[in-house]
XYZ file of C-alpha atoms in Angstrom:
187
model
C 10.031 52.536 49.446
C 11.891 51.750 46.214
C 13.293 48.535 47.726
C 9.789 47.511 48.775
C 8.500 48.185 45.218
C 11.363 46.147 43.664
C 10.749 43.217 46.030
C 7.012 43.303 45.261
C 7.720 43.298 41.528
C 10.226 40.436 41.874
C 7.783 38.415 44.004
C 4.973 39.013 41.528
C 7.232 38.020 38.652
C 8.386 34.866 40.459
C 4.811 33.909 41.389
C 3.656 34.455 37.805
C 6.467 32.226 36.540
C 5.407 29.405 38.885
C 1.750 29.739 37.900
C 2.564 29.691 34.188
C 4.900 26.719 34.601
C 2.261 24.789 36.531
C -0.420 25.504 33.938
C 1.782 24.534 31.039
C 2.446 20.989 32.309
C -0.410 18.537 31.854
C -3.140 20.746 30.528
C -5.595 18.449 28.772
C -7.006 21.303 26.758
C -3.539 21.982 25.325
C -3.067 18.276 24.533
C -6.473 18.143 22.859
C -5.707 21.119 20.680
C -2.301 19.635 19.812
C -4.031 16.364 18.867
C -6.534 18.304 16.783
C -3.646 20.066 15.055
C -2.063 16.684 14.306
C -5.322 15.430 12.833
C -5.526 18.464 10.589
C -1.970 17.827 9.417
C -2.818 14.221 8.641
C -5.901 15.253 6.692
C -3.930 17.925 4.861
C -1.209 15.403 4.142
C -3.812 13.007 2.765
C -5.313 15.742 0.606
C -1.858 16.713 -0.628
C -1.128 13.077 -1.468
C -4.403 12.825 -3.405
C -3.595 16.010 -5.281
C -0.059 14.809 -6.010
C -1.431 11.469 -7.224
C -3.935 13.251 -9.473
C -1.190 15.466 -10.878
C 1.125 12.489 -11.350
C -1.643 10.574 -13.111
C -2.407 13.462 -15.421
C 1.276 14.034 -16.235
C 2.129 10.325 -16.538
C 2.143 8.724 -19.944
C -1.288 7.590 -21.011
C -1.988 3.873 -20.933
C -2.306 2.268 -24.356
C -5.170 -0.146 -24.937
C -4.265 -3.826 -24.865
C -3.506 -6.752 -22.586
C -0.170 -6.748 -20.778
C 1.165 -9.933 -19.212
C 3.905 -10.863 -16.769
C 4.933 -14.395 -15.780
C 7.519 -15.822 -13.447
C 9.743 -18.469 -15.087
C 10.241 -20.603 -11.968
C 7.955 -22.308 -9.499
C 8.616 -21.623 -5.817
C 9.483 -24.410 -3.378
C 5.772 -25.022 -2.776
C 5.088 -25.421 -6.498
C 3.542 -22.030 -7.382
C 4.498 -19.176 -9.692
C 2.924 -15.811 -10.489
C 0.970 -15.030 -13.636
C -0.302 -11.479 -13.839
C -2.009 -9.477 -16.571
C -3.890 -6.234 -16.930
C -6.267 -5.157 -19.659
C -6.466 -1.504 -20.679
C -9.458 -0.076 -22.550
C -9.812 3.632 -23.353
C -6.664 4.356 -21.339
C -7.998 2.764 -18.121
C -7.199 -0.534 -16.434
C -10.438 -2.473 -16.797
C -9.229 -5.879 -15.640
C -6.443 -7.217 -13.454
C -5.722 -10.919 -13.097
C -2.987 -11.541 -10.547
C -2.781 -15.218 -9.581
C -0.453 -18.042 -8.632
C -0.583 -21.243 -10.652
C 0.996 -24.665 -10.194
C 2.675 -26.871 -12.821
C -0.702 -28.267 -13.884
C -1.992 -24.726 -14.443
C -4.410 -24.864 -11.484
C -5.037 -21.567 -9.709
C -4.113 -21.165 -6.050
C -7.359 -19.239 -5.451
C -9.322 -22.337 -6.523
C -7.428 -24.760 -4.237
C -9.957 -25.393 -1.425
C -7.434 -27.195 0.806
C -4.894 -24.391 0.501
C -7.645 -21.827 1.167
C -8.778 -23.639 4.336
C -5.232 -24.027 5.698
C -4.363 -20.406 5.067
C -7.609 -19.046 6.531
C -6.998 -21.118 9.649
C -3.433 -19.853 9.945
C -3.638 -16.237 8.661
C -7.344 -15.410 8.624
C -7.372 -14.915 4.861
C -6.791 -17.161 1.873
C -6.002 -16.788 -1.821
C -9.696 -16.854 -2.758
C -9.925 -13.653 -0.696
C -6.704 -11.746 -1.316
C -6.201 -12.269 -5.065
C -9.605 -10.685 -5.906
C -8.998 -7.937 -3.304
C -5.690 -6.930 -4.883
C -7.038 -7.154 -8.445
C -10.141 -5.099 -7.593
C -8.075 -2.401 -5.887
C -5.902 -1.929 -8.975
C -8.922 -1.563 -11.257
C -10.598 0.795 -8.787
C -7.571 2.958 -7.956
C -5.743 2.780 -11.328
C -2.443 3.149 -9.446
C -0.307 0.252 -8.163
C 1.112 2.446 -5.398
C -2.396 3.115 -4.052
C -3.129 -0.610 -3.653
C -3.122 -1.506 0.038
C -1.480 -4.618 1.455
C -4.005 -7.313 2.382
C -3.527 -8.260 6.034
C -2.477 -11.896 6.293
C -1.200 -11.954 2.710
C 1.810 -9.672 2.941
C 4.042 -11.757 0.670
C 1.482 -11.925 -2.130
C 0.646 -8.238 -1.663
C 4.322 -7.305 -1.888
C 4.746 -9.354 -5.067
C 1.660 -7.683 -6.536
C 3.009 -4.228 -5.699
C 6.389 -5.159 -7.212
C 4.987 -6.473 -10.509
C 1.989 -4.160 -11.135
C 4.169 -1.106 -11.931
C 6.011 -3.176 -14.548
C 2.709 -3.887 -16.292
C 1.650 -0.238 -16.078
C 4.987 0.785 -17.579
C 4.449 -1.684 -20.441
C 0.942 -0.255 -20.943
C 2.346 3.276 -21.082
C 4.737 2.129 -23.807
C 2.082 0.020 -25.549
C 4.433 -3.002 -25.345
C 2.334 -6.181 -25.199
C 5.367 -8.488 -25.180
C 5.072 -10.868 -22.214
C 7.358 -9.819 -19.369
C 9.256 -12.850 -18.093
C 10.645 -12.653 -14.587
C 13.571 -14.958 -13.880
C 12.640 -15.285 -10.215
C 15.261 -16.983 -8.083
C 13.841 -19.823 -6.050
C 15.708 -20.425 -2.816
C 15.501 -23.737 -1.015
C 13.860 -23.486 2.379
């Protein structure tokens, strides 16, 4: 009788193990709840980032009113160089003018031929991405929060590299023009 009871218990235990293993495999309800958990983590991460940004902004040095300018010394192989300035009023960035200019001082965003060629090739041109980047900086007040414009990665990267330098100058109240000795490599 005891052997029969032990075998029944072992069989029941073995059967339960198989049932649990089978249920644990591809249960869509489990996957859905895991996905929901991931979404919550992403949202929480986003909220934490926003809170960290708010704290960083409040603990960062206050921006001093004035206009802060950065220029590249050299033209690239296509004949353009960056000129970038921000204006701060009441401790806030109220204007951002990031642009590329040629030797004649003409703006890339106003070059209709360049705009057409780039739109055809990348789907976006300088008349689109320069204002987008400038507007984001004024809106977000944080160079790190500015998102890369799809199709204009190089210009976006340059913007994100130079904008913190201008913010740092604004924190110090140093309106001396920042000159970047950019190295121009032959293509």
